């Protein structure tokens, strides 16, 4: 029996992580689960999200029998990782913003964190800065609009450069800022548009680090078929190109693990 790697996000943002995983293991079996019925996570109360995430992923693990779980969502990782690790018997790999490499490589030591409103002020950001950010100044901006822009882009609606610029302005207006951490897995999907608006800024994300972690934790991740599952109703034909580009040729809409 093929045991896929279960990759979870609130929507399509986790495809940026799938892309990094494909560079490491092109033929690995992946079950991609998007809780699109509850998108976006970044505007919902933590208590509701915790119950939703733990319940959905517990049932999904029973139904799909994965070899490991990648929580490819910063918001879900900050809220639910401890509970998931207590509940599940498989390895659970979370998503951590690229604070360490940003602090280590910034020339100006002035960096930005671009994340969802639910992530940007989490205590664990302070913990990361305390560990790695000595002498570094961190500026933060929470954007739910960029999540929706990324979702739309994968459905063929190109992002408006003026709207992208507006969302970046709280960070790009900071004198000397040279690095922006993409603290939501949706945001790397907009990288070309972000770089066009802010060509002098480096954008860092966590995709490659997650792929390395999977390789270390799940060395026996097997080859096999892959599929995407959406809890909401989706136009699967509209998503076929984006999903196919990261090796997810099959798509199931309005999926429920029960």
mmCIF file of C-alpha atoms in Angstrom:
data_model
loop_
_atom_site.group_PDB
_atom_site.id
_atom_site.type_symbol
_atom_site.label_atom_id
_atom_site.label_comp_id
_atom_site.label_asym_id
_atom_site.label_seq_id
_atom_site.Cartn_x
_atom_site.Cartn_y
_atom_site.Cartn_z
ATOM 1 C CA UNK A 1 0.000 0.000 0.000
ATOM 2 C CA UNK A 2 1.291 3.444 -0.974
ATOM 3 C CA UNK A 3 1.423 5.803 1.975
ATOM 4 C CA UNK A 4 1.506 9.365 0.664
ATOM 5 C CA UNK A 5 2.946 12.427 2.298
ATOM 6 C CA UNK A 6 -0.030 14.490 3.477
ATOM 7 C CA UNK A 7 0.489 18.208 2.801
ATOM 8 C CA UNK A 8 -2.079 20.502 4.387
ATOM 9 C CA UNK A 9 -2.998 24.148 3.936
ATOM 10 C CA UNK A 10 -6.072 26.319 4.198
ATOM 11 C CA UNK A 11 -6.011 26.799 0.429
ATOM 12 C CA UNK A 12 -3.526 26.696 -2.424
ATOM 13 C CA UNK A 13 -0.625 28.327 -0.595
ATOM 14 C CA UNK A 14 0.871 24.950 0.250
ATOM 15 C CA UNK A 15 1.557 24.424 -3.445
ATOM 16 C CA UNK A 16 4.677 26.532 -2.908
ATOM 17 C CA UNK A 17 5.811 23.837 -0.465
ATOM 18 C CA UNK A 18 4.784 21.046 -2.844
ATOM 19 C CA UNK A 19 6.943 22.699 -5.492
ATOM 20 C CA UNK A 20 9.944 22.569 -3.148
ATOM 21 C CA UNK A 21 9.151 18.947 -2.269
ATOM 22 C CA UNK A 22 9.042 18.058 -5.964
ATOM 23 C CA UNK A 23 12.530 19.465 -6.448
ATOM 24 C CA UNK A 24 13.698 17.062 -3.746
ATOM 25 C CA UNK A 25 11.551 14.019 -4.659
ATOM 26 C CA UNK A 26 9.845 14.480 -8.049
ATOM 27 C CA UNK A 27 7.882 11.222 -7.975
ATOM 28 C CA UNK A 28 6.933 11.120 -4.289
ATOM 29 C CA UNK A 29 3.318 10.276 -3.473
ATOM 30 C CA UNK A 30 1.511 13.379 -2.176
ATOM 31 C CA UNK A 31 -2.007 13.829 -0.858
ATOM 32 C CA UNK A 32 -2.585 17.589 -0.841
ATOM 33 C CA UNK A 33 -5.452 18.683 1.390
ATOM 34 C CA UNK A 34 -6.789 22.236 1.155
ATOM 35 C CA UNK A 35 -9.412 23.333 3.659
ATOM 36 C CA UNK A 36 -10.850 25.742 1.117
ATOM 37 C CA UNK A 37 -14.259 25.642 2.768
ATOM 38 C CA UNK A 38 -12.716 27.622 5.648
ATOM 39 C CA UNK A 39 -10.362 29.900 3.676
ATOM 40 C CA UNK A 40 -8.902 32.275 4.814
ATOM 41 C CA UNK A 41 -7.649 31.033 8.178
ATOM 42 C CA UNK A 42 -5.923 34.299 9.043
ATOM 43 C CA UNK A 43 -9.145 36.096 9.988
ATOM 44 C CA UNK A 44 -10.727 33.399 12.188
ATOM 45 C CA UNK A 45 -10.501 32.899 15.984
ATOM 46 C CA UNK A 46 -7.791 30.564 17.224
ATOM 47 C CA UNK A 47 -10.188 28.398 19.231
ATOM 48 C CA UNK A 48 -12.340 27.619 16.203
ATOM 49 C CA UNK A 49 -9.304 26.961 14.024
ATOM 50 C CA UNK A 50 -7.721 24.620 16.558
ATOM 51 C CA UNK A 51 -10.806 22.417 16.714
ATOM 52 C CA UNK A 52 -11.234 22.517 12.955
ATOM 53 C CA UNK A 53 -7.618 21.711 12.081
ATOM 54 C CA UNK A 54 -7.147 18.905 14.606
ATOM 55 C CA UNK A 55 -10.476 17.291 13.780
ATOM 56 C CA UNK A 56 -10.042 17.516 10.012
ATOM 57 C CA UNK A 57 -6.467 16.236 9.995
ATOM 58 C CA UNK A 58 -7.179 13.420 12.438
ATOM 59 C CA UNK A 59 -9.951 12.191 10.165
ATOM 60 C CA UNK A 60 -7.828 12.748 7.043
ATOM 61 C CA UNK A 61 -5.016 10.637 8.478
ATOM 62 C CA UNK A 62 -7.461 7.824 9.134
ATOM 63 C CA UNK A 63 -8.848 8.048 5.597
ATOM 64 C CA UNK A 64 -5.591 8.558 3.674
ATOM 65 C CA UNK A 65 -3.054 6.664 5.849
ATOM 66 C CA UNK A 66 -0.147 9.044 5.183
ATOM 67 C CA UNK A 67 3.470 8.375 6.122
ATOM 68 C CA UNK A 68 3.825 11.890 7.572
ATOM 69 C CA UNK A 69 2.037 15.234 7.728
ATOM 70 C CA UNK A 70 3.396 18.565 6.529
ATOM 71 C CA UNK A 71 1.406 21.511 7.857
ATOM 72 C CA UNK A 72 2.195 23.873 4.974
ATOM 73 C CA UNK A 73 0.410 26.789 6.600
ATOM 74 C CA UNK A 74 2.017 29.251 8.993
ATOM 75 C CA UNK A 75 -1.235 30.085 10.769
ATOM 76 C CA UNK A 76 -2.157 26.431 11.285
ATOM 77 C CA UNK A 77 1.368 25.651 12.464
ATOM 78 C CA UNK A 78 1.313 28.349 15.135
ATOM 79 C CA UNK A 79 -2.078 27.242 16.409
ATOM 80 C CA UNK A 80 -2.211 23.471 16.098
ATOM 81 C CA UNK A 81 1.228 21.812 15.938
ATOM 82 C CA UNK A 82 1.412 20.715 19.603
ATOM 83 C CA UNK A 83 -2.137 19.335 19.527
ATOM 84 C CA UNK A 84 -1.519 17.505 16.256
ATOM 85 C CA UNK A 85 1.670 15.932 17.571
ATOM 86 C CA UNK A 86 -0.198 14.772 20.668
ATOM 87 C CA UNK A 87 -3.057 13.315 18.622
ATOM 88 C CA UNK A 88 -1.313 11.712 15.645
ATOM 89 C CA UNK A 89 1.100 8.781 15.536
ATOM 90 C CA UNK A 90 2.971 9.935 12.382
ATOM 91 C CA UNK A 91 5.669 12.616 12.102
ATOM 92 C CA UNK A 92 4.229 16.144 11.921
ATOM 93 C CA UNK A 93 6.355 18.809 10.234
ATOM 94 C CA UNK A 94 5.355 22.443 10.620
ATOM 95 C CA UNK A 95 6.149 25.692 8.854
ATOM 96 C CA UNK A 96 8.387 28.274 10.510
ATOM 97 C CA UNK A 97 9.066 31.690 8.932
ATOM 98 C CA UNK A 98 12.587 32.127 7.572
ATOM 99 C CA UNK A 99 13.633 34.451 10.408
ATOM 100 C CA UNK A 100 17.025 32.803 10.985
ATOM 101 C CA UNK A 101 18.350 33.075 7.400
ATOM 102 C CA UNK A 102 16.924 36.577 7.085
ATOM 103 C CA UNK A 103 18.751 37.725 10.211
ATOM 104 C CA UNK A 104 21.974 36.000 9.173
ATOM 105 C CA UNK A 105 22.095 37.336 5.609
ATOM 106 C CA UNK A 106 20.617 40.842 5.807
ATOM 107 C CA UNK A 107 23.297 43.412 5.047
ATOM 108 C CA UNK A 108 21.439 46.313 6.651
ATOM 109 C CA UNK A 109 20.096 44.282 9.590
ATOM 110 C CA UNK A 110 16.672 45.800 8.872
ATOM 111 C CA UNK A 111 14.182 43.142 7.779
ATOM 112 C CA UNK A 112 10.456 42.718 7.305
ATOM 113 C CA UNK A 113 7.941 39.975 8.029
ATOM 114 C CA UNK A 114 5.026 39.725 5.620
ATOM 115 C CA UNK A 115 2.446 37.290 6.973
ATOM 116 C CA UNK A 116 -1.253 36.967 7.718
ATOM 117 C CA UNK A 117 -2.772 39.030 10.524
ATOM 118 C CA UNK A 118 -3.045 35.808 12.551
ATOM 119 C CA UNK A 119 0.685 35.067 12.268
ATOM 120 C CA UNK A 120 2.488 38.367 12.262
ATOM 121 C CA UNK A 121 2.316 39.075 16.018
ATOM 122 C CA UNK A 122 2.550 35.535 17.369
ATOM 123 C CA UNK A 123 4.787 35.100 20.437
ATOM 124 C CA UNK A 124 6.912 32.584 18.558
ATOM 125 C CA UNK A 125 8.093 35.394 16.274
ATOM 126 C CA UNK A 126 9.514 37.051 19.367
ATOM 127 C CA UNK A 127 11.142 33.753 20.325
ATOM 128 C CA UNK A 128 12.779 33.444 16.894
ATOM 129 C CA UNK A 129 14.040 37.018 17.033
ATOM 130 C CA UNK A 130 15.428 36.464 20.523
ATOM 131 C CA UNK A 131 17.368 33.442 19.250
ATOM 132 C CA UNK A 132 18.596 34.757 15.920
ATOM 133 C CA UNK A 133 17.940 38.480 15.712
ATOM 134 C CA UNK A 134 20.598 40.088 17.879
ATOM 135 C CA UNK A 135 21.209 43.530 16.373
ATOM 136 C CA UNK A 136 18.435 43.094 13.807
ATOM 137 C CA UNK A 137 15.349 45.297 13.535
ATOM 138 C CA UNK A 138 12.154 43.532 12.442
ATOM 139 C CA UNK A 139 9.206 45.346 10.882
ATOM 140 C CA UNK A 140 5.912 43.476 10.442
ATOM 141 C CA UNK A 141 2.873 43.696 8.226
ATOM 142 C CA UNK A 142 -0.168 41.410 8.212
ATOM 143 C CA UNK A 143 -2.045 41.000 4.929
ATOM 144 C CA UNK A 144 -5.103 38.855 4.301
ATOM 145 C CA UNK A 145 -5.545 40.419 0.844
ATOM 146 C CA UNK A 146 -2.374 38.820 -0.515
ATOM 147 C CA UNK A 147 -3.733 35.390 0.382
ATOM 148 C CA UNK A 148 -6.788 36.019 -1.769
ATOM 149 C CA UNK A 149 -4.615 37.447 -4.575
ATOM 150 C CA UNK A 150 -2.513 34.264 -4.584
ATOM 151 C CA UNK A 151 -5.628 32.098 -4.682
ATOM 152 C CA UNK A 152 -6.966 34.152 -7.594
ATOM 153 C CA UNK A 153 -3.646 34.006 -9.466
ATOM 154 C CA UNK A 154 -3.729 30.205 -9.491
ATOM 155 C CA UNK A 155 -7.196 30.448 -10.992
ATOM 156 C CA UNK A 156 -5.928 32.585 -13.841
ATOM 157 C CA UNK A 157 -6.582 36.078 -12.432
ATOM 158 C CA UNK A 158 -3.318 38.025 -12.576
ATOM 159 C CA UNK A 159 -2.536 40.191 -9.543
ATOM 160 C CA UNK A 160 -2.837 43.966 -9.911
ATOM 161 C CA UNK A 161 0.660 45.502 -9.489
ATOM 162 C CA UNK A 162 -0.836 48.579 -7.794
ATOM 163 C CA UNK A 163 -2.630 46.384 -5.259
ATOM 164 C CA UNK A 164 0.573 44.415 -4.625
ATOM 165 C CA UNK A 165 2.481 47.661 -4.101
ATOM 166 C CA UNK A 166 -0.127 48.889 -1.618
ATOM 167 C CA UNK A 167 0.190 45.727 0.451
ATOM 168 C CA UNK A 168 3.991 45.963 0.453
ATOM 169 C CA UNK A 169 4.226 49.682 1.234
ATOM 170 C CA UNK A 170 4.269 49.332 5.057
ATOM 171 C CA UNK A 171 7.535 47.385 4.622
ATOM 172 C CA UNK A 172 9.094 48.820 1.464
ATOM 173 C CA UNK A 173 8.698 52.358 2.847
ATOM 174 C CA UNK A 174 11.095 51.502 5.700
ATOM 175 C CA UNK A 175 14.473 53.096 5.057
ATOM 176 C CA UNK A 176 17.232 50.517 4.697
ATOM 177 C CA UNK A 177 15.021 47.431 4.720
ATOM 178 C CA UNK A 178 16.667 44.866 2.421
ATOM 179 C CA UNK A 179 14.907 41.556 3.186
ATOM 180 C CA UNK A 180 11.278 40.474 3.495
ATOM 181 C CA UNK A 181 10.350 37.128 5.023
ATOM 182 C CA UNK A 182 7.347 35.578 3.305
ATOM 183 C CA UNK A 183 5.630 34.262 6.434
ATOM 184 C CA UNK A 184 2.664 32.708 4.641
ATOM 185 C CA UNK A 185 2.990 29.846 2.180
ATOM 186 C CA UNK A 186 0.621 31.644 -0.205
ATOM 187 C CA UNK A 187 3.028 34.502 -0.711
ATOM 188 C CA UNK A 188 5.814 32.694 -2.662
ATOM 189 C CA UNK A 189 3.157 32.036 -5.308
ATOM 190 C CA UNK A 190 3.216 35.803 -5.913
ATOM 191 C CA UNK A 191 7.021 36.076 -5.936
ATOM 192 C CA UNK A 192 7.349 37.412 -9.538
ATOM 193 C CA UNK A 193 4.804 40.142 -8.798
ATOM 194 C CA UNK A 194 6.413 40.961 -5.449
ATOM 195 C CA UNK A 195 9.885 41.174 -6.981
ATOM 196 C CA UNK A 196 8.598 43.379 -9.793
ATOM 197 C CA UNK A 197 7.206 45.853 -7.274
ATOM 198 C CA UNK A 198 10.251 45.722 -4.959
ATOM 199 C CA UNK A 199 13.257 44.725 -7.106
ATOM 200 C CA UNK A 200 15.881 45.755 -4.552
ATOM 201 C CA UNK A 201 14.430 43.605 -1.761
ATOM 202 C CA UNK A 202 15.248 39.919 -1.164
ATOM 203 C CA UNK A 203 12.246 37.695 -0.460
ATOM 204 C CA UNK A 204 12.833 34.576 1.654
ATOM 205 C CA UNK A 205 10.452 31.663 2.255
ATOM 206 C CA UNK A 206 10.534 28.308 4.045
ATOM 207 C CA UNK A 207 9.843 25.877 1.183
ATOM 208 C CA UNK A 208 13.368 24.509 0.744
ATOM 209 C CA UNK A 209 13.851 24.139 4.514
ATOM 210 C CA UNK A 210 10.631 22.117 4.785
ATOM 211 C CA UNK A 211 11.744 19.846 1.930
ATOM 212 C CA UNK A 212 15.053 19.205 3.708
ATOM 213 C CA UNK A 213 13.222 18.426 6.936
ATOM 214 C CA UNK A 214 10.956 15.940 5.172
ATOM 215 C CA UNK A 215 13.974 14.230 3.655
ATOM 216 C CA UNK A 216 15.518 13.858 7.118
ATOM 217 C CA UNK A 217 12.366 12.787 8.968
ATOM 218 C CA UNK A 218 10.771 10.575 6.294
ATOM 219 C CA UNK A 219 13.645 8.910 4.402
ATOM 220 C CA UNK A 220 11.303 6.132 3.261
ATOM 221 C CA UNK A 221 8.749 8.452 1.618
ATOM 222 C CA UNK A 222 7.668 6.328 -1.326
ATOM 223 C CA UNK A 223 6.916 6.993 -4.979
ATOM 224 C CA UNK A 224 3.332 6.758 -6.123
ATOM 225 C CA UNK A 225 0.248 8.570 -7.403
ATOM 226 C CA UNK A 226 -0.680 12.001 -6.089
ATOM 227 C CA UNK A 227 -3.972 13.800 -5.661
ATOM 228 C CA UNK A 228 -5.370 17.091 -4.353
ATOM 229 C CA UNK A 229 -8.410 17.212 -2.075
ATOM 230 C CA UNK A 230 -10.483 20.335 -1.388
ATOM 231 C CA UNK A 231 -13.044 20.626 1.377
ATOM 232 C CA UNK A 232 -14.854 23.357 -0.563
ATOM 233 C CA UNK A 233 -16.485 23.144 -3.963
ATOM 234 C CA UNK A 234 -13.939 23.968 -6.654
ATOM 235 C CA UNK A 235 -13.857 24.355 -10.413
ATOM 236 C CA UNK A 236 -11.371 21.544 -10.899
ATOM 237 C CA UNK A 237 -10.852 22.364 -14.577
ATOM 238 C CA UNK A 238 -9.777 25.880 -13.602
ATOM 239 C CA UNK A 239 -7.206 24.508 -11.166
ATOM 240 C CA UNK A 240 -5.883 21.738 -13.436
ATOM 241 C CA UNK A 241 -2.933 23.730 -14.784
ATOM 242 C CA UNK A 242 -1.697 24.954 -11.382
ATOM 243 C CA UNK A 243 -2.075 21.520 -9.784
ATOM 244 C CA UNK A 244 -0.563 19.677 -12.729
ATOM 245 C CA UNK A 245 2.502 21.937 -12.630
ATOM 246 C CA UNK A 246 3.430 20.504 -9.211
ATOM 247 C CA UNK A 247 2.577 16.897 -10.005
ATOM 248 C CA UNK A 248 -0.993 16.732 -8.709
ATOM 249 C CA UNK A 249 -2.856 15.390 -11.744
ATOM 250 C CA UNK A 250 -6.048 14.423 -9.900
ATOM 251 C CA UNK A 251 -8.331 16.704 -7.929
ATOM 252 C CA UNK A 252 -11.334 15.969 -5.705
ATOM 253 C CA UNK A 253 -13.759 18.789 -4.886
ATOM 254 C CA UNK A 254 -15.985 19.016 -1.783
ATOM 255 C CA UNK A 255 -14.012 16.183 -0.152
ATOM 256 C CA UNK A 256 -14.789 14.928 3.325
ATOM 257 C CA UNK A 257 -12.711 12.319 5.163
ATOM 258 C CA UNK A 258 -15.903 10.712 6.431
#
